[in-house]
Amino acid sequence: MEHRVAVNWERQGAFSHEGFERRHSLSFQPEVTLPAGGAGNDYGADPEQLLAAAMASCHMQTFLALAAKKRLTVDFYYDDAEAVLGQKDDGKFWIETLILRPRVGFSGDKVPDDAAVVAMHNKAHEHCFVANSVISEVVIEPGFQAT
């Protein structure tokens, strides 16, 4: 199965070794286009944020599938994901750590305890396609509701 995205950039103003406009668009389907920019740009998502978003979204979807198979009722899922930039010994920059901070709310007759939720996050990480595709460390810091 292929997953495609169209990246579209056009020169705006000067283009030189001293700088250029980094604004571009990402189209996922004919009706779904996201604004994007370079790292630290205040216009749209940057590639590092998009990697964190891909990891968080994949983890969430895998977690929700596991919860559904267990016949659990999930009321909400929230994640404050982060991509942490690092520098290798050779001077190249990379995303050294992706941090997921999922918060999940359950209701119904079967509400899992904290240990069961941690186990579900671990299993979701093992089966997430994106997690299985990156060399970055992935840290999962689940949050729990106070009881």
PDB file of C-alpha atoms in Angstrom:
ATOM      1  CA  MET A   1       0.000   0.000   0.000  1.00  0.00           C
ATOM      2  CA  GLU A   2       1.353   3.423  -0.950  1.00  0.00           C
ATOM      3  CA  HIS A   3       0.825   6.637   1.010  1.00  0.00           C
ATOM      4  CA  ARG A   4       1.450   9.701  -1.123  1.00  0.00           C
ATOM      5  CA  VAL A   5       1.754  13.407  -0.468  1.00  0.00           C
ATOM      6  CA  ALA A   6       2.300  16.230  -2.956  1.00  0.00           C
ATOM      7  CA  VAL A   7       4.789  18.914  -1.897  1.00  0.00           C
ATOM      8  CA  ASN A   8       4.457  22.250  -3.679  1.00  0.00           C
ATOM      9  CA  TRP A   9       6.899  25.182  -3.378  1.00  0.00           C
ATOM     10  CA  GLU A  10       7.294  28.236  -5.610  1.00  0.00           C
ATOM     11  CA  ARG A  11       9.864  31.003  -5.407  1.00  0.00           C
ATOM     12  CA  GLN A  12       8.663  34.136  -3.670  1.00  0.00           C
ATOM     13  CA  GLY A  13      11.140  36.967  -3.947  1.00  0.00           C
ATOM     14  CA  ALA A  14      14.873  36.441  -3.901  1.00  0.00           C
ATOM     15  CA  PHE A  15      16.369  32.960  -4.044  1.00  0.00           C
ATOM     16  CA  SER A  16      20.009  32.798  -3.063  1.00  0.00           C
ATOM     17  CA  HIS A  17      22.574  31.199  -0.790  1.00  0.00           C
ATOM     18  CA  GLU A  18      21.696  33.919   1.731  1.00  0.00           C
ATOM     19  CA  GLY A  19      18.121  32.750   2.054  1.00  0.00           C
ATOM     20  CA  PHE A  20      14.805  32.005   0.424  1.00  0.00           C
ATOM     21  CA  GLU A  21      11.159  31.668   1.376  1.00  0.00           C
ATOM     22  CA  ARG A  22      10.454  28.259   2.899  1.00  0.00           C
ATOM     23  CA  ARG A  23       6.655  28.363   2.789  1.00  0.00           C
ATOM     24  CA  HIS A  24       5.131  25.486   0.889  1.00  0.00           C
ATOM     25  CA  SER A  25       2.049  23.278   0.911  1.00  0.00           C
ATOM     26  CA  LEU A  26       1.448  19.599   1.500  1.00  0.00           C
ATOM     27  CA  SER A  27      -1.528  17.990  -0.238  1.00  0.00           C
ATOM     28  CA  PHE A  28      -2.727  14.619   0.982  1.00  0.00           C
ATOM     29  CA  GLN A  29      -5.945  14.352  -1.000  1.00  0.00           C
ATOM     30  CA  PRO A  30      -7.523  16.820  -3.425  1.00  0.00           C
ATOM     31  CA  GLU A  31      -9.353  18.550  -0.568  1.00  0.00           C
ATOM     32  CA  VAL A  32      -6.704  18.254   2.174  1.00  0.00           C
ATOM     33  CA  THR A  33      -3.832  20.727   2.014  1.00  0.00           C
ATOM     34  CA  LEU A  34      -1.668  21.875   4.919  1.00  0.00           C
ATOM     35  CA  PRO A  35       0.555  24.939   5.053  1.00  0.00           C
ATOM     36  CA  ALA A  36       4.151  24.091   5.865  1.00  0.00           C
ATOM     37  CA  GLY A  37       7.402  25.936   6.434  1.00  0.00           C
ATOM     38  CA  GLY A  38      10.952  25.498   7.577  1.00  0.00           C
ATOM     39  CA  ALA A  39      12.063  24.735  11.122  1.00  0.00           C
ATOM     40  CA  GLY A  40      11.300  27.608  13.451  1.00  0.00           C
ATOM     41  CA  ASN A  41       9.135  29.336  10.858  1.00  0.00           C
ATOM     42  CA  ASP A  42       5.861  30.759  12.121  1.00  0.00           C
ATOM     43  CA  TYR A  43       4.018  29.646   8.990  1.00  0.00           C
ATOM     44  CA  GLY A  44       2.493  26.198   9.057  1.00  0.00           C
ATOM     45  CA  ALA A  45       4.014  22.979  10.309  1.00  0.00           C
ATOM     46  CA  ASP A  46       7.703  22.293   9.949  1.00  0.00           C
ATOM     47  CA  PRO A  47       9.087  18.841   9.025  1.00  0.00           C
ATOM     48  CA  GLU A  48      10.091  18.094  12.601  1.00  0.00           C
ATOM     49  CA  GLN A  49       6.572  18.809  13.850  1.00  0.00           C
ATOM     50  CA  LEU A  50       5.158  16.657  11.069  1.00  0.00           C
ATOM     51  CA  LEU A  51       7.342  13.722  12.133  1.00  0.00           C
ATOM     52  CA  ALA A  52       6.108  14.115  15.724  1.00  0.00           C
ATOM     53  CA  ALA A  53       2.540  14.335  14.412  1.00  0.00           C
ATOM     54  CA  ALA A  54       2.965  11.193  12.304  1.00  0.00           C
ATOM     55  CA  MET A  55       4.340   9.278  15.282  1.00  0.00           C
ATOM     56  CA  ALA A  56       1.608  10.507  17.637  1.00  0.00           C
ATOM     57  CA  SER A  57      -1.176   9.836  15.132  1.00  0.00           C
ATOM     58  CA  CYS A  58       0.065   6.324  14.340  1.00  0.00           C
ATOM     59  CA  HIS A  59       0.463   5.514  18.042  1.00  0.00           C
ATOM     60  CA  MET A  60      -3.024   6.851  18.784  1.00  0.00           C
ATOM     61  CA  GLN A  61      -4.687   4.887  15.997  1.00  0.00           C
ATOM     62  CA  THR A  62      -2.934   1.694  17.075  1.00  0.00           C
ATOM     63  CA  PHE A  63      -3.871   2.323  20.728  1.00  0.00           C
ATOM     64  CA  LEU A  64      -7.525   2.966  19.787  1.00  0.00           C
ATOM     65  CA  ALA A  65      -7.615  -0.256  17.742  1.00  0.00           C
ATOM     66  CA  LEU A  66      -6.308  -2.185  20.746  1.00  0.00           C
ATOM     67  CA  ALA A  67      -8.887  -0.542  23.030  1.00  0.00           C
ATOM     68  CA  ALA A  68     -11.692  -1.371  20.596  1.00  0.00           C
ATOM     69  CA  LYS A  69     -10.593  -5.021  20.428  1.00  0.00           C
ATOM     70  CA  LYS A  70     -10.712  -5.118  24.237  1.00  0.00           C
ATOM     71  CA  ARG A  71     -14.276  -3.737  24.087  1.00  0.00           C
ATOM     72  CA  LEU A  72     -13.214  -0.629  26.043  1.00  0.00           C
ATOM     73  CA  THR A  73     -14.970   2.711  25.599  1.00  0.00           C
ATOM     74  CA  VAL A  74     -12.556   5.548  24.893  1.00  0.00           C
ATOM     75  CA  ASP A  75     -14.018   9.024  25.408  1.00  0.00           C
ATOM     76  CA  PHE A  76     -10.983  11.087  24.441  1.00  0.00           C
ATOM     77  CA  TYR A  77      -7.349  10.811  23.466  1.00  0.00           C
ATOM     78  CA  TYR A  78      -5.001  13.787  23.645  1.00  0.00           C
ATOM     79  CA  ASP A  79      -1.263  13.895  22.986  1.00  0.00           C
ATOM     80  CA  ASP A  80       1.251  16.729  23.354  1.00  0.00           C
ATOM     81  CA  ALA A  81       3.954  15.222  21.145  1.00  0.00           C
ATOM     82  CA  GLU A  82       7.439  16.660  20.710  1.00  0.00           C
ATOM     83  CA  ALA A  83      10.389  16.131  18.381  1.00  0.00           C
ATOM     84  CA  VAL A  84      13.770  16.830  20.004  1.00  0.00           C
ATOM     85  CA  LEU A  85      16.592  17.854  17.704  1.00  0.00           C
ATOM     86  CA  GLY A  86      20.093  16.569  18.406  1.00  0.00           C
ATOM     87  CA  GLN A  87      23.478  16.656  16.743  1.00  0.00           C
ATOM     88  CA  LYS A  88      25.488  13.567  15.884  1.00  0.00           C
ATOM     89  CA  ASP A  89      29.250  13.246  16.336  1.00  0.00           C
ATOM     90  CA  ASP A  90      29.699  13.965  12.617  1.00  0.00           C
ATOM     91  CA  GLY A  91      27.912  17.317  13.026  1.00  0.00           C
ATOM     92  CA  LYS A  92      24.703  16.286  11.283  1.00  0.00           C
ATOM     93  CA  PHE A  93      21.419  17.210  12.948  1.00  0.00           C
ATOM     94  CA  TRP A  94      18.637  14.692  13.433  1.00  0.00           C
ATOM     95  CA  ILE A  95      15.518  14.024  15.460  1.00  0.00           C
ATOM     96  CA  GLU A  96      17.119  12.098  18.291  1.00  0.00           C
ATOM     97  CA  THR A  97      13.992  11.721  20.425  1.00  0.00           C
ATOM     98  CA  LEU A  98      10.257  11.719  19.818  1.00  0.00           C
ATOM     99  CA  ILE A  99       8.250  12.189  22.995  1.00  0.00           C
ATOM    100  CA  LEU A 100       4.595  11.188  23.196  1.00  0.00           C
ATOM    101  CA  ARG A 101       2.494  12.366  26.143  1.00  0.00           C
ATOM    102  CA  PRO A 102      -0.848  10.634  25.589  1.00  0.00           C
ATOM    103  CA  ARG A 103      -3.814  11.215  27.884  1.00  0.00           C
ATOM    104  CA  VAL A 104      -6.737   8.840  27.440  1.00  0.00           C
ATOM    105  CA  GLY A 105     -10.177   8.946  29.016  1.00  0.00           C
ATOM    106  CA  PHE A 106     -12.320   5.835  29.394  1.00  0.00           C
ATOM    107  CA  SER A 107     -15.878   5.225  30.525  1.00  0.00           C
ATOM    108  CA  GLY A 108     -18.279   2.317  30.766  1.00  0.00           C
ATOM    109  CA  ASP A 109     -18.251  -0.956  32.630  1.00  0.00           C
ATOM    110  CA  LYS A 110     -14.637  -1.833  31.758  1.00  0.00           C
ATOM    111  CA  VAL A 111     -12.217   0.947  32.696  1.00  0.00           C
ATOM    112  CA  PRO A 112      -8.590  -0.240  32.625  1.00  0.00           C
ATOM    113  CA  ASP A 113      -6.247   0.514  35.524  1.00  0.00           C
ATOM    114  CA  ASP A 114      -3.006   2.458  34.999  1.00  0.00           C
ATOM    115  CA  ALA A 115      -0.913  -0.702  34.546  1.00  0.00           C
ATOM    116  CA  ALA A 116      -3.251  -1.960  31.808  1.00  0.00           C
ATOM    117  CA  VAL A 117      -3.091   1.411  30.023  1.00  0.00           C
ATOM    118  CA  VAL A 118       0.725   1.364  30.147  1.00  0.00           C
ATOM    119  CA  ALA A 119       0.685  -2.165  28.706  1.00  0.00           C
ATOM    120  CA  MET A 120      -1.631  -0.992  25.907  1.00  0.00           C
ATOM    121  CA  HIS A 121       0.717   1.911  25.110  1.00  0.00           C
ATOM    122  CA  ASN A 122       3.677  -0.486  24.997  1.00  0.00           C
ATOM    123  CA  LYS A 123       1.815  -2.806  22.633  1.00  0.00           C
ATOM    124  CA  ALA A 124       0.666   0.132  20.494  1.00  0.00           C
ATOM    125  CA  HIS A 125       4.285   1.262  20.187  1.00  0.00           C
ATOM    126  CA  GLU A 126       5.403  -2.230  19.147  1.00  0.00           C
ATOM    127  CA  HIS A 127       2.799  -2.332  16.373  1.00  0.00           C
ATOM    128  CA  CYS A 128       2.899   1.292  15.160  1.00  0.00           C
ATOM    129  CA  PHE A 129       4.111   1.381  11.543  1.00  0.00           C
ATOM    130  CA  VAL A 130       5.812   4.755  11.986  1.00  0.00           C
ATOM    131  CA  ALA A 131       7.587   3.691  15.184  1.00  0.00           C
ATOM    132  CA  ASN A 132       8.899   0.655  13.347  1.00  0.00           C
ATOM    133  CA  SER A 133      10.279   2.945  10.620  1.00  0.00           C
ATOM    134  CA  VAL A 134      12.442   5.399  12.562  1.00  0.00           C
ATOM    135  CA  ILE A 135      15.777   5.187  14.356  1.00  0.00           C
ATOM    136  CA  SER A 136      14.921   7.993  16.771  1.00  0.00           C
ATOM    137  CA  GLU A 137      14.316   7.061  20.389  1.00  0.00           C
ATOM    138  CA  VAL A 138      10.593   7.136  21.153  1.00  0.00           C
ATOM    139  CA  VAL A 139       9.623   7.975  24.723  1.00  0.00           C
ATOM    140  CA  ILE A 140       6.025   7.455  25.848  1.00  0.00           C
ATOM    141  CA  GLU A 141       4.972   9.380  28.942  1.00  0.00           C
ATOM    142  CA  PRO A 142       1.314   8.503  29.520  1.00  0.00           C
ATOM    143  CA  GLY A 143      -0.731  10.675  31.832  1.00  0.00           C
ATOM    144  CA  PHE A 144      -3.447   9.423  34.126  1.00  0.00           C
ATOM    145  CA  GLN A 145      -6.561  10.956  35.618  1.00  0.00           C
ATOM    146  CA  ALA A 146      -6.470  11.587  39.338  1.00  0.00           C
ATOM    147  CA  THR A 147      -8.846   9.295  41.196  1.00  0.00           C
TER     148      THR A 147
END
